[in-house]
């Protein structure tokens, strides 16, 4: 079964600083990968998804970007963080023959 | 379009009470349905799933039945414990599932269990 590693677990960054969150997947190849954000007390918002290396689709316009440099690596970035970027960021994947998503343990980002 | 509607929380119950969290969906054809659970400070974990009408998913004492006629997938547990306190998300993947399908989540229901 697939496993997602996500780091760091928590992060406090000042406004205007850059961001890089990393997610790696084990136990499957050629997965679809997703970045979600969960604002405090709210549901899940899909930010980006990727069906292959270098292929990124953005769901909502925002201050963030994503990249997939390797098959099982997905990176969420920002050049300059905003206060509104604070939230809980979750990476998820779907393997080739698996119903449902597998989620990472999340990164809690606080922009101050 | 496809959507999932969950009962709003928070839901607060006493230990050993009966739990129901309502979930209804809008989708064409036969979507696959899921319940995910998020414990405090953690990511989401798949709790149970059902992939066709009348299927019953079950896990850890929780159950949900895929009701095509009422487009519902209500989550139930006969006797809740303090350790069940978490946020519960209902979700669907539209008909014609493939690895490219995007899961659609409800807004989540926060459950708190009093000792």
GROMACS .gro file of C-alpha atoms in nm:
model
  227
    1UNK     CA    1   0.000   0.000   0.000
    2UNK     CA    2   0.109   0.355  -0.059
    3UNK     CA    3   0.257   0.585   0.205
    4UNK     CA    4   0.297   0.961   0.191
    5UNK     CA    5   0.573   1.149   0.371
    6UNK     CA    6   0.515   1.516   0.424
    7UNK     CA    7   0.737   1.769   0.595
    8UNK     CA    8   0.778   1.977   0.793
    9UNK     CA    9   0.494   1.908   1.036
   10UNK     CA   10   0.473   2.269   1.152
   11UNK     CA   11   0.615   2.590   1.014
   12UNK     CA   12   0.603   2.953   1.122
   13UNK     CA   13   0.709   3.198   0.856
   14UNK     CA   14   0.704   3.579   0.832
   15UNK     CA   15   0.498   3.757   0.571
   16UNK     CA   16   0.694   3.800   0.249
   17UNK     CA   17   0.922   3.501   0.306
   18UNK     CA   18   0.942   3.208   0.061
   19UNK     CA   19   0.785   2.866   0.116
   20UNK     CA   20   0.871   2.513   0.015
   21UNK     CA   21   0.670   2.212   0.134
   22UNK     CA   22   0.765   1.868   0.015
   23UNK     CA   23   0.571   1.549  -0.027
   24UNK     CA   24   0.707   1.210  -0.134
   25UNK     CA   25   0.521   0.888  -0.203
   26UNK     CA   26   0.622   0.527  -0.148
   27UNK     CA   27   0.460   0.203  -0.252
   28UNK     CA   28   0.321   0.303  -0.589
   29UNK     CA   29   0.439   0.438  -0.920
   30UNK     CA   30   0.285   0.693  -1.151
   31UNK     CA   31   0.042   0.822  -0.888
   32UNK     CA   32  -0.185   1.122  -0.919
   33UNK     CA   33  -0.077   1.375  -0.659
   34UNK     CA   34  -0.276   1.652  -0.490
   35UNK     CA   35  -0.222   1.950  -0.261
   36UNK     CA   36  -0.513   2.053  -0.038
   37UNK     CA   37  -0.544   2.339   0.207
   38UNK     CA   38  -0.767   2.337   0.511
   39UNK     CA   39  -0.825   2.677   0.669
   40UNK     CA   40  -0.902   2.682   1.042
   41UNK     CA   41  -1.241   2.522   1.111
   42UNK     CA   42  -1.319   2.477   0.745
   43UNK     CA   43  -1.329   2.209   0.480
   44UNK     CA   44  -1.073   2.102   0.224
   45UNK     CA   45  -0.983   2.311  -0.077
   46UNK     CA   46  -0.803   2.148  -0.368
   47UNK     CA   47  -0.511   2.369  -0.473
   48UNK     CA   48  -0.316   2.166  -0.730
   49UNK     CA   49  -0.310   1.823  -0.883
   50UNK     CA   50  -0.063   1.641  -1.103
   51UNK     CA   51  -0.106   1.338  -1.326
   52UNK     CA   52   0.264   1.307  -1.415
   53UNK     CA   53   0.612   1.457  -1.399
   54UNK     CA   54   0.602   1.824  -1.489
   55UNK     CA   55   0.223   1.824  -1.527
   56UNK     CA   56   0.049   2.060  -1.287
   57UNK     CA   57  -0.311   2.178  -1.285
   58UNK     CA   58  -0.417   2.467  -1.066
   59UNK     CA   59  -0.767   2.469  -0.922
   60UNK     CA   60  -0.775   2.819  -0.778
   61UNK     CA   61  -0.578   3.135  -0.853
   62UNK     CA   62  -0.349   3.217  -0.566
   63UNK     CA   63  -0.010   3.305  -0.434
   64UNK     CA   64   0.117   2.947  -0.448
   65UNK     CA   65   0.269   2.722  -0.712
   66UNK     CA   66   0.342   2.351  -0.737
   67UNK     CA   67   0.601   2.139  -0.911
   68UNK     CA   68   0.659   1.770  -0.970
   69UNK     CA   69   1.025   1.715  -1.051
   70UNK     CA   70   1.010   1.337  -1.001
   71UNK     CA   71   0.738   1.074  -1.029
   72UNK     CA   72   0.685   1.048  -0.656
   73UNK     CA   73   0.775   1.398  -0.542
   74UNK     CA   74   0.537   1.693  -0.522
   75UNK     CA   75   0.642   2.038  -0.400
   76UNK     CA   76   0.431   2.335  -0.296
   77UNK     CA   77   0.601   2.674  -0.312
   78UNK     CA   78   0.555   3.044  -0.274
   79UNK     CA   79   0.792   3.330  -0.346
   80UNK     CA   80   0.630   3.563  -0.092
   81UNK     CA   81   0.389   3.440   0.173
   82UNK     CA   82   0.074   3.628   0.268
   83UNK     CA   83  -0.111   3.613   0.600
   84UNK     CA   84  -0.397   3.442   0.415
   85UNK     CA   85  -0.167   3.152   0.324
   86UNK     CA   86  -0.188   3.025   0.682
   87UNK     CA   87  -0.356   2.688   0.710
   88UNK     CA   88  -0.313   2.314   0.720
   89UNK     CA   89  -0.166   2.177   0.397
   90UNK     CA   90  -0.226   1.817   0.300
   91UNK     CA   91  -0.064   1.614   0.026
   92UNK     CA   92  -0.261   1.320  -0.117
   93UNK     CA   93  -0.216   1.054  -0.380
   94UNK     CA   94  -0.415   0.802  -0.575
   95UNK     CA   95  -0.231   0.497  -0.703
   96UNK     CA   96  -0.307   0.324  -1.028
   97UNK     CA   97  -0.541   0.058  -0.888
   98UNK     CA   98  -0.673   0.195  -0.566
   99UNK     CA   99  -1.004   0.341  -0.470
  100UNK     CA  100  -0.988   0.643  -0.247
  101UNK     CA  101  -0.706   0.875  -0.159
  102UNK     CA  102  -0.412   0.836   0.077
  103UNK     CA  103  -0.321   1.148   0.271
  104UNK     CA  104  -0.001   1.269   0.431
  105UNK     CA  105   0.003   1.384   0.793
  106UNK     CA  106  -0.009   1.750   0.693
  107UNK     CA  107   0.191   2.068   0.750
  108UNK     CA  108   0.051   2.341   0.972
  109UNK     CA  109   0.170   2.673   0.831
  110UNK     CA  110   0.135   2.994   1.028
  111UNK     CA  111   0.229   3.316   0.854
  112UNK     CA  112   0.306   3.597   1.100
  113UNK     CA  113  -2.243   1.909  -1.101
  114UNK     CA  114  -2.116   1.674  -0.835
  115UNK     CA  115  -2.140   1.778  -0.472
  116UNK     CA  116  -2.153   1.645  -0.117
  117UNK     CA  117  -2.361   1.794   0.166
  118UNK     CA  118  -2.297   1.705   0.529
  119UNK     CA  119  -2.479   1.800   0.843
  120UNK     CA  120  -2.319   2.099   1.009
  121UNK     CA  121  -2.141   2.052   1.334
  122UNK     CA  122  -2.021   2.056   1.589
  123UNK     CA  123  -2.194   1.745   1.716
  124UNK     CA  124  -2.151   1.680   2.088
  125UNK     CA  125  -2.254   1.348   2.242
  126UNK     CA  126  -2.200   1.160   2.561
  127UNK     CA  127  -1.992   0.843   2.563
  128UNK     CA  128  -2.189   0.533   2.455
  129UNK     CA  129  -2.449   0.741   2.271
  130UNK     CA  130  -2.572   0.651   1.921
  131UNK     CA  131  -2.418   0.853   1.642
  132UNK     CA  132  -2.557   0.956   1.305
  133UNK     CA  133  -2.384   1.203   1.074
  134UNK     CA  134  -2.592   1.273   0.766
  135UNK     CA  135  -2.444   1.292   0.420
  136UNK     CA  136  -2.622   1.337   0.089
  137UNK     CA  137  -2.474   1.371  -0.254
  138UNK     CA  138  -2.549   1.497  -0.601
  139UNK     CA  139  -2.390   1.308  -0.888
  140UNK     CA  140  -2.479   1.144  -1.215
  141UNK     CA  141  -2.466   0.769  -1.242
  142UNK     CA  142  -2.301   0.567  -0.967
  143UNK     CA  143  -2.026   0.746  -0.777
  144UNK     CA  144  -1.804   0.578  -0.520
  145UNK     CA  145  -1.866   0.706  -0.168
  146UNK     CA  146  -1.626   0.747   0.125
  147UNK     CA  147  -1.601   0.857   0.484
  148UNK     CA  148  -1.269   1.001   0.601
  149UNK     CA  149  -1.173   1.085   0.959
  150UNK     CA  150  -0.929   1.352   1.075
  151UNK     CA  151  -0.805   1.328   1.434
  152UNK     CA  152  -0.673   1.649   1.594
  153UNK     CA  153  -0.352   1.769   1.431
  154UNK     CA  154  -0.338   1.486   1.180
  155UNK     CA  155  -0.409   1.419   0.814
  156UNK     CA  156  -0.713   1.237   0.681
  157UNK     CA  157  -0.758   0.862   0.708
  158UNK     CA  158  -0.998   0.653   0.509
  159UNK     CA  159  -1.263   0.521   0.748
  160UNK     CA  160  -1.487   0.325   0.511
  161UNK     CA  161  -1.609   0.318   0.155
  162UNK     CA  162  -1.885   0.182  -0.072
  163UNK     CA  163  -1.861   0.155  -0.446
  164UNK     CA  164  -2.211   0.053  -0.554
  165UNK     CA  165  -2.573   0.090  -0.449
  166UNK     CA  166  -2.677  -0.099  -0.133
  167UNK     CA  167  -2.315  -0.166  -0.037
  168UNK     CA  168  -2.242  -0.123   0.333
  169UNK     CA  169  -1.900   0.001   0.435
  170UNK     CA  170  -1.787  -0.068   0.790
  171UNK     CA  171  -1.480  -0.015   1.006
  172UNK     CA  172  -1.405   0.038   1.377
  173UNK     CA  173  -1.775   0.004   1.464
  174UNK     CA  174  -1.879   0.268   1.211
  175UNK     CA  175  -2.116   0.183   0.925
  176UNK     CA  176  -2.259   0.359   0.621
  177UNK     CA  177  -2.493   0.225   0.353
  178UNK     CA  178  -2.494   0.352  -0.005
  179UNK     CA  179  -2.857   0.449  -0.070
  180UNK     CA  180  -2.912   0.530  -0.435
  181UNK     CA  181  -3.284   0.605  -0.391
  182UNK     CA  182  -3.219   0.877  -0.133
  183UNK     CA  183  -2.868   0.970  -0.259
  184UNK     CA  184  -2.738   0.931   0.095
  185UNK     CA  185  -2.443   0.776   0.278
  186UNK     CA  186  -2.512   0.845   0.646
  187UNK     CA  187  -2.243   0.748   0.898
  188UNK     CA  188  -2.359   0.558   1.209
  189UNK     CA  189  -2.207   0.407   1.520
  190UNK     CA  190  -2.399   0.233   1.794
  191UNK     CA  191  -2.187   0.341   2.091
  192UNK     CA  192  -1.934   0.621   2.058
  193UNK     CA  193  -1.617   0.658   2.263
  194UNK     CA  194  -1.412   0.961   2.362
  195UNK     CA  195  -1.148   0.846   2.115
  196UNK     CA  196  -1.397   0.895   1.829
  197UNK     CA  197  -1.372   1.273   1.872
  198UNK     CA  198  -1.254   1.399   1.534
  199UNK     CA  199  -1.370   1.568   1.215
  200UNK     CA  200  -1.553   1.341   0.970
  201UNK     CA  201  -1.562   1.407   0.596
  202UNK     CA  202  -1.803   1.251   0.350
  203UNK     CA  203  -1.669   1.232  -0.005
  204UNK     CA  204  -1.738   1.096  -0.351
  205UNK     CA  205  -1.551   1.009  -0.665
  206UNK     CA  206  -1.771   1.049  -0.972
  207UNK     CA  207  -1.886   0.769  -1.198
  208UNK     CA  208  -1.626   0.624  -1.429
  209UNK     CA  209  -1.359   0.624  -1.164
  210UNK     CA  210  -1.002   0.630  -1.283
  211UNK     CA  211  -0.680   0.736  -1.121
  212UNK     CA  212  -0.740   1.078  -1.280
  213UNK     CA  213  -1.067   1.129  -1.093
  214UNK     CA  214  -1.079   1.403  -0.834
  215UNK     CA  215  -1.242   1.334  -0.502
  216UNK     CA  216  -1.511   1.577  -0.387
  217UNK     CA  217  -1.535   1.639  -0.013
  218UNK     CA  218  -1.813   1.763   0.206
  219UNK     CA  219  -1.736   2.044   0.448
  220UNK     CA  220  -1.669   1.812   0.741
  221UNK     CA  221  -1.852   1.753   1.070
  222UNK     CA  222  -1.671   1.800   1.399
  223UNK     CA  223  -1.766   1.536   1.658
  224UNK     CA  224  -1.692   1.578   2.028
  225UNK     CA  225  -1.760   1.300   2.278
  226UNK     CA  226  -1.798   1.379   2.649
  227UNK     CA  227  -1.675   1.121   2.901
   0.00000   0.00000   0.00000
